[in-house]
Amino acid sequence: MDLRHHRRMHTGEKPHRCQECGKAFSLPSNLRVHQSVHAKEKLFRCEECGKRFSQRSRLQAHQRIHTGEKPYRCQRCGKGFSRSSALHYHHRIHAGKRPFRCDVCGKGFVYSSQFAYHQRCHAGDRLHRCHDCGKFFDSSAELHEHQGVHAAEKPHKCGQCGKAFHFPSKLRLHLTVHAREQLFKCDICGKGFRLSSQLLLHERLHTGEKPHTCDVCGKGFDYQSRLETHKKIHTHRKHRSGRGGT
């Protein structure tokens, strides 16, 4: 893999797009492997060029390339298109709609492909991107130093996972995630757990219950794993005494 292809792992750039389903890939080899899936599904063959399609409607749309037919026409400027989807995207130009907006410079684009190409201008060799503001940095150290600025801007911190937020409303929304995760609550200390078995084990801290007893010395443990660890002491002693008697 050359450096250009390797960089796409960091930037997320996927310039190789499947014409059948629209799925994109960072490497041409991955696209070729993917296309073999469609090859098994293509029953409709173009008599002009031999290209195959999985649906008759796609074959008919493709054949317009050979015939030059453009049945979908813009009512405002008269421009024709071979596909209805192309006309749909074209309408955005007249409406002034640019749904794909760069979060670095604010520039808007009509097509996602234009937006993806534009993002390379900002990325370049700067592969370390801040997820808070979209800025790129040459090294992870520079990014880490920069993120300290955002950390100071997020005074509202979650007491359960440590994640911080700019606004208290965002923190409250985030806390609902933990609330859904912790359906089983301890009646003594209020701590929540996702599983009832986790709550049962936790409650032994309060009750002092130790249901797992060693059958050699009678010592009790709150967890089975701790009992198993303890038993190794007896096994080790037995092994040593056996060696001493020989």
mmCIF file of C-alpha atoms in Angstrom:
data_model
loop_
_atom_site.group_PDB
_atom_site.id
_atom_site.type_symbol
_atom_site.label_atom_id
_atom_site.label_comp_id
_atom_site.label_asym_id
_atom_site.label_seq_id
_atom_site.Cartn_x
_atom_site.Cartn_y
_atom_site.Cartn_z
ATOM 1 C CA MET A 1 0.000 0.000 0.000
ATOM 2 C CA ASP A 2 1.500 3.357 -1.024
ATOM 3 C CA LEU A 3 1.420 6.516 1.130
ATOM 4 C CA ARG A 4 -1.476 8.043 -0.815
ATOM 5 C CA HIS A 5 -3.682 5.021 -0.130
ATOM 6 C CA HIS A 6 -2.524 4.830 3.502
ATOM 7 C CA ARG A 7 -3.554 8.434 4.147
ATOM 8 C CA ARG A 8 -7.123 7.604 3.196
ATOM 9 C CA MET A 9 -7.323 5.435 6.324
ATOM 10 C CA HIS A 10 -6.967 8.644 8.356
ATOM 11 C CA THR A 11 -8.979 11.060 6.212
ATOM 12 C CA GLY A 12 -11.821 8.625 5.509
ATOM 13 C CA GLU A 13 -11.636 9.512 1.817
ATOM 14 C CA LYS A 14 -13.315 6.918 -0.433
ATOM 15 C CA PRO A 15 -12.946 8.018 -4.070
ATOM 16 C CA HIS A 16 -13.734 4.638 -5.663
ATOM 17 C CA ARG A 17 -17.524 4.357 -5.928
ATOM 18 C CA CYS A 18 -19.607 1.412 -7.111
ATOM 19 C CA GLN A 19 -21.834 2.499 -10.004
ATOM 20 C CA GLU A 20 -24.374 -0.180 -9.143
ATOM 21 C CA CYS A 21 -25.197 0.587 -5.514
ATOM 22 C CA GLY A 22 -23.252 3.764 -4.700
ATOM 23 C CA LYS A 23 -21.072 2.183 -2.011
ATOM 24 C CA ALA A 24 -17.602 3.792 -1.830
ATOM 25 C CA PHE A 25 -14.157 2.356 -1.084
ATOM 26 C CA SER A 26 -10.724 3.781 -0.312
ATOM 27 C CA LEU A 27 -8.858 1.281 -2.521
ATOM 28 C CA PRO A 28 -9.638 0.197 -6.114
ATOM 29 C CA SER A 29 -8.900 -3.420 -5.164
ATOM 30 C CA ASN A 30 -11.677 -3.337 -2.549
ATOM 31 C CA LEU A 31 -14.076 -1.971 -5.155
ATOM 32 C CA ARG A 32 -13.221 -4.804 -7.561
ATOM 33 C CA VAL A 33 -13.905 -7.420 -4.881
ATOM 34 C CA HIS A 34 -17.219 -5.731 -4.081
ATOM 35 C CA GLN A 35 -18.254 -5.596 -7.748
ATOM 36 C CA SER A 36 -17.968 -9.374 -8.016
ATOM 37 C CA VAL A 37 -21.059 -9.544 -5.778
ATOM 38 C CA HIS A 38 -23.074 -7.554 -8.303
ATOM 39 C CA ALA A 39 -21.703 -9.633 -11.189
ATOM 40 C CA LYS A 40 -23.595 -12.652 -9.851
ATOM 41 C CA GLU A 41 -26.815 -10.620 -9.746
ATOM 42 C CA LYS A 42 -26.675 -9.086 -13.264
ATOM 43 C CA LEU A 43 -29.153 -10.781 -15.575
ATOM 44 C CA PHE A 44 -29.817 -7.896 -18.005
ATOM 45 C CA ARG A 45 -27.113 -7.341 -20.633
ATOM 46 C CA CYS A 46 -26.580 -4.311 -22.860
ATOM 47 C CA GLU A 47 -26.293 -5.408 -26.509
ATOM 48 C CA GLU A 48 -24.187 -2.356 -27.355
ATOM 49 C CA CYS A 49 -21.299 -2.721 -24.888
ATOM 50 C CA GLY A 50 -21.940 -5.966 -23.008
ATOM 51 C CA LYS A 51 -22.347 -4.347 -19.607
ATOM 52 C CA ARG A 52 -24.734 -6.200 -17.289
ATOM 53 C CA PHE A 53 -27.324 -4.956 -14.794
ATOM 54 C CA SER A 54 -29.335 -6.468 -11.969
ATOM 55 C CA GLN A 55 -32.552 -4.640 -12.961
ATOM 56 C CA ARG A 56 -34.193 -3.975 -16.310
ATOM 57 C CA SER A 57 -34.799 -0.325 -15.369
ATOM 58 C CA ARG A 58 -31.062 0.178 -14.834
ATOM 59 C CA LEU A 59 -30.333 -1.353 -18.218
ATOM 60 C CA GLN A 60 -32.829 1.005 -19.845
ATOM 61 C CA ALA A 61 -31.257 4.009 -18.100
ATOM 62 C CA HIS A 62 -27.797 2.843 -19.213
ATOM 63 C CA GLN A 63 -28.880 2.444 -22.852
ATOM 64 C CA ARG A 64 -29.581 6.179 -22.997
ATOM 65 C CA ILE A 65 -25.806 6.689 -22.956
ATOM 66 C CA HIS A 66 -25.664 4.977 -26.351
ATOM 67 C CA THR A 67 -28.823 6.553 -27.788
ATOM 68 C CA GLY A 68 -28.203 10.039 -26.377
ATOM 69 C CA GLU A 69 -31.799 10.169 -25.133
ATOM 70 C CA LYS A 70 -32.409 12.660 -22.294
ATOM 71 C CA PRO A 71 -36.082 12.429 -21.324
ATOM 72 C CA TYR A 72 -35.764 14.335 -18.025
ATOM 73 C CA ARG A 73 -35.747 18.063 -18.783
ATOM 74 C CA CYS A 74 -35.368 21.044 -16.452
ATOM 75 C CA GLN A 75 -38.377 23.360 -16.783
ATOM 76 C CA ARG A 76 -36.314 26.424 -15.881
ATOM 77 C CA CYS A 77 -33.311 26.190 -18.192
ATOM 78 C CA GLY A 78 -34.236 23.407 -20.601
ATOM 79 C CA LYS A 79 -31.213 21.245 -19.839
ATOM 80 C CA GLY A 80 -31.864 17.534 -20.357
ATOM 81 C CA PHE A 81 -30.723 14.524 -18.349
ATOM 82 C CA SER A 82 -30.714 10.800 -18.944
ATOM 83 C CA ARG A 83 -31.584 10.022 -15.300
ATOM 84 C CA SER A 84 -34.251 11.491 -13.022
ATOM 85 C CA SER A 85 -31.750 11.550 -10.125
ATOM 86 C CA ALA A 86 -29.438 13.808 -12.154
ATOM 87 C CA LEU A 87 -32.326 16.214 -12.763
ATOM 88 C CA HIS A 88 -33.131 16.178 -9.043
ATOM 89 C CA TYR A 89 -29.570 17.235 -8.161
ATOM 90 C CA HIS A 90 -29.609 19.842 -10.936
ATOM 91 C CA HIS A 91 -32.675 21.514 -9.377
ATOM 92 C CA ARG A 92 -30.527 22.378 -6.355
ATOM 93 C CA ILE A 93 -28.520 24.799 -8.491
ATOM 94 C CA HIS A 94 -31.609 26.876 -9.303
ATOM 95 C CA ALA A 95 -32.926 26.647 -5.740
ATOM 96 C CA GLY A 96 -29.574 27.746 -4.323
ATOM 97 C CA LYS A 97 -29.449 24.658 -2.123
ATOM 98 C CA ARG A 98 -26.018 23.473 -1.033
ATOM 99 C CA PRO A 99 -26.703 20.707 1.512
ATOM 100 C CA PHE A 100 -23.086 19.563 1.804
ATOM 101 C CA ARG A 101 -21.312 22.172 3.926
ATOM 102 C CA CYS A 102 -17.656 22.195 4.986
ATOM 103 C CA ASP A 103 -17.349 22.520 8.773
ATOM 104 C CA VAL A 104 -13.860 24.011 8.394
ATOM 105 C CA CYS A 105 -14.481 26.965 6.065
ATOM 106 C CA GLY A 106 -18.277 26.969 5.741
ATOM 107 C CA LYS A 107 -18.332 26.576 1.961
ATOM 108 C CA GLY A 108 -21.386 24.739 0.598
ATOM 109 C CA PHE A 109 -21.694 22.252 -2.263
ATOM 110 C CA VAL A 110 -24.491 20.869 -4.408
ATOM 111 C CA TYR A 111 -22.980 17.402 -4.794
ATOM 112 C CA SER A 112 -21.404 15.116 -2.196
ATOM 113 C CA SER A 113 -18.584 14.311 -4.648
ATOM 114 C CA GLN A 114 -17.689 18.023 -4.842
ATOM 115 C CA PHE A 115 -17.708 18.228 -1.059
ATOM 116 C CA ALA A 116 -15.452 15.164 -0.680
ATOM 117 C CA TYR A 117 -12.975 16.602 -3.194
ATOM 118 C CA HIS A 118 -12.982 19.978 -1.415
ATOM 119 C CA GLN A 119 -12.152 18.408 1.957
ATOM 120 C CA ARG A 120 -8.780 17.332 0.601
ATOM 121 C CA CYS A 121 -7.796 21.020 0.426
ATOM 122 C CA HIS A 122 -8.045 21.280 4.192
ATOM 123 C CA ALA A 123 -6.627 17.869 5.003
ATOM 124 C CA GLY A 124 -3.565 17.765 2.749
ATOM 125 C CA ASP A 125 -0.847 16.163 4.830
ATOM 126 C CA ARG A 126 -2.523 17.207 8.063
ATOM 127 C CA LEU A 127 -4.153 13.969 9.128
ATOM 128 C CA HIS A 128 -4.992 14.735 12.756
ATOM 129 C CA ARG A 129 -8.444 16.340 12.930
ATOM 130 C CA CYS A 130 -10.179 17.863 15.942
ATOM 131 C CA HIS A 131 -13.718 16.494 16.219
ATOM 132 C CA ASP A 132 -14.874 19.561 18.154
ATOM 133 C CA CYS A 133 -14.043 22.279 15.622
ATOM 134 C CA GLY A 134 -12.821 20.430 12.507
ATOM 135 C CA LYS A 135 -9.288 21.873 12.478
ATOM 136 C CA PHE A 136 -6.417 19.723 11.175
ATOM 137 C CA PHE A 137 -2.958 19.360 12.725
ATOM 138 C CA ASP A 138 0.358 17.933 11.582
ATOM 139 C CA SER A 139 0.886 15.707 14.615
ATOM 140 C CA SER A 140 -1.089 14.023 17.372
ATOM 141 C CA ALA A 141 0.861 16.106 19.915
ATOM 142 C CA GLU A 142 -0.364 19.359 18.339
ATOM 143 C CA LEU A 143 -3.915 18.013 18.257
ATOM 144 C CA HIS A 144 -3.721 16.986 21.919
ATOM 145 C CA GLU A 145 -2.470 20.440 22.903
ATOM 146 C CA HIS A 146 -5.250 22.089 20.891
ATOM 147 C CA GLN A 147 -7.946 19.916 22.480
ATOM 148 C CA GLY A 148 -7.063 21.452 25.832
ATOM 149 C CA VAL A 149 -8.767 24.619 24.575
ATOM 150 C CA HIS A 150 -12.031 22.763 24.086
ATOM 151 C CA ALA A 151 -11.667 20.967 27.426
ATOM 152 C CA ALA A 152 -11.663 24.349 29.153
ATOM 153 C CA GLU A 153 -14.845 25.227 27.259
ATOM 154 C CA LYS A 154 -16.707 22.174 28.606
ATOM 155 C CA PRO A 155 -17.353 22.732 32.310
ATOM 156 C CA HIS A 156 -20.279 20.293 32.526
ATOM 157 C CA LYS A 157 -18.803 16.841 33.165
ATOM 158 C CA CYS A 158 -20.588 13.497 33.474
ATOM 159 C CA GLY A 159 -19.883 11.930 36.863
ATOM 160 C CA GLN A 160 -20.220 8.420 35.453
ATOM 161 C CA CYS A 161 -17.960 8.383 32.389
ATOM 162 C CA GLY A 162 -16.104 11.702 32.570
ATOM 163 C CA LYS A 163 -17.340 13.036 29.235
ATOM 164 C CA ALA A 164 -17.657 16.848 29.241
ATOM 165 C CA PHE A 165 -20.104 19.181 27.504
ATOM 166 C CA HIS A 166 -20.410 22.855 26.633
ATOM 167 C CA PHE A 167 -23.984 23.187 27.904
ATOM 168 C CA PRO A 168 -25.880 21.655 30.859
ATOM 169 C CA SER A 169 -28.708 20.665 28.496
ATOM 170 C CA LYS A 170 -26.264 18.476 26.530
ATOM 171 C CA LEU A 171 -25.113 16.833 29.754
ATOM 172 C CA ARG A 172 -28.713 16.083 30.783
ATOM 173 C CA LEU A 173 -29.359 14.507 27.391
ATOM 174 C CA HIS A 174 -26.185 12.429 27.732
ATOM 175 C CA LEU A 175 -27.185 11.211 31.207
ATOM 176 C CA THR A 176 -30.301 9.578 29.762
ATOM 177 C CA VAL A 177 -27.956 7.143 27.992
ATOM 178 C CA HIS A 178 -26.563 5.987 31.326
ATOM 179 C CA ALA A 179 -30.065 5.858 32.794
ATOM 180 C CA ARG A 180 -31.121 3.401 30.085
ATOM 181 C CA GLU A 181 -27.995 1.348 30.718
ATOM 182 C CA GLN A 182 -28.639 1.031 34.459
ATOM 183 C CA LEU A 183 -32.066 -0.477 35.023
ATOM 184 C CA PHE A 184 -31.193 -2.348 38.239
ATOM 185 C CA LYS A 185 -30.574 0.008 41.179
ATOM 186 C CA CYS A 186 -29.156 -0.776 44.613
ATOM 187 C CA ASP A 187 -31.645 0.181 47.371
ATOM 188 C CA ILE A 188 -28.822 0.900 49.821
ATOM 189 C CA CYS A 189 -26.438 3.194 47.908
ATOM 190 C CA GLY A 190 -28.389 3.963 44.737
ATOM 191 C CA LYS A 191 -25.752 2.660 42.332
ATOM 192 C CA GLY A 192 -27.213 1.359 39.066
ATOM 193 C CA PHE A 193 -26.349 -1.696 36.972
ATOM 194 C CA ARG A 194 -27.257 -2.972 33.520
ATOM 195 C CA LEU A 195 -27.735 -6.592 34.664
ATOM 196 C CA SER A 196 -29.546 -8.040 37.682
ATOM 197 C CA SER A 197 -26.605 -10.411 38.245
ATOM 198 C CA GLN A 198 -24.290 -7.394 38.592
ATOM 199 C CA LEU A 199 -26.613 -5.880 41.191
ATOM 200 C CA LEU A 200 -26.709 -9.181 43.119
ATOM 201 C CA LEU A 201 -22.910 -9.313 43.314
ATOM 202 C CA HIS A 202 -22.734 -5.648 44.345
ATOM 203 C CA GLU A 203 -25.231 -6.076 47.202
ATOM 204 C CA ARG A 204 -22.856 -8.519 48.884
ATOM 205 C CA LEU A 205 -20.592 -5.550 49.640
ATOM 206 C CA HIS A 206 -23.352 -4.196 51.884
ATOM 207 C CA THR A 207 -24.593 -7.483 53.385
ATOM 208 C CA GLY A 208 -21.180 -9.097 53.851
ATOM 209 C CA GLU A 209 -22.551 -12.307 52.345
ATOM 210 C CA LYS A 210 -19.859 -14.782 51.254
ATOM 211 C CA PRO A 211 -21.633 -17.751 49.689
ATOM 212 C CA HIS A 212 -18.550 -19.327 48.119
ATOM 213 C CA THR A 213 -16.765 -21.412 50.783
ATOM 214 C CA CYS A 214 -13.435 -23.210 50.527
ATOM 215 C CA ASP A 215 -13.931 -26.942 51.242
ATOM 216 C CA VAL A 216 -10.357 -27.195 52.559
ATOM 217 C CA CYS A 217 -10.159 -24.421 55.162
ATOM 218 C CA GLY A 218 -13.736 -23.115 55.321
ATOM 219 C CA LYS A 219 -12.892 -19.534 54.334
ATOM 220 C CA GLY A 220 -15.739 -17.690 52.594
ATOM 221 C CA PHE A 221 -15.665 -15.419 49.538
ATOM 222 C CA ASP A 222 -18.153 -13.100 47.894
ATOM 223 C CA TYR A 223 -17.081 -14.041 44.345
ATOM 224 C CA GLN A 224 -16.498 -17.459 42.796
ATOM 225 C CA SER A 225 -13.417 -16.095 41.012
ATOM 226 C CA ARG A 226 -11.832 -15.142 44.351
ATOM 227 C CA LEU A 227 -12.499 -18.626 45.714
ATOM 228 C CA GLU A 228 -10.801 -20.183 42.677
ATOM 229 C CA THR A 229 -7.767 -17.937 43.215
ATOM 230 C CA HIS A 230 -7.674 -18.883 46.901
ATOM 231 C CA LYS A 231 -7.788 -22.637 46.149
ATOM 232 C CA LYS A 232 -4.505 -22.341 44.291
ATOM 233 C CA ILE A 233 -2.823 -21.661 47.646
ATOM 234 C CA HIS A 234 -3.843 -25.103 48.923
ATOM 235 C CA THR A 235 -2.878 -26.765 45.657
ATOM 236 C CA HIS A 236 0.539 -25.124 45.786
ATOM 237 C CA ARG A 237 1.085 -26.145 49.441
ATOM 238 C CA LYS A 238 0.024 -29.724 48.720
ATOM 239 C CA HIS A 239 2.426 -29.882 45.805
ATOM 240 C CA ARG A 240 5.302 -28.555 47.938
ATOM 241 C CA SER A 241 4.627 -30.987 50.801
ATOM 242 C CA GLY A 242 4.514 -33.880 48.337
ATOM 243 C CA ARG A 243 7.916 -32.927 46.970
ATOM 244 C CA GLY A 244 9.339 -32.572 50.487
ATOM 245 C CA GLY A 245 8.306 -36.115 51.411
ATOM 246 C CA THR A 246 10.169 -37.751 48.552
#
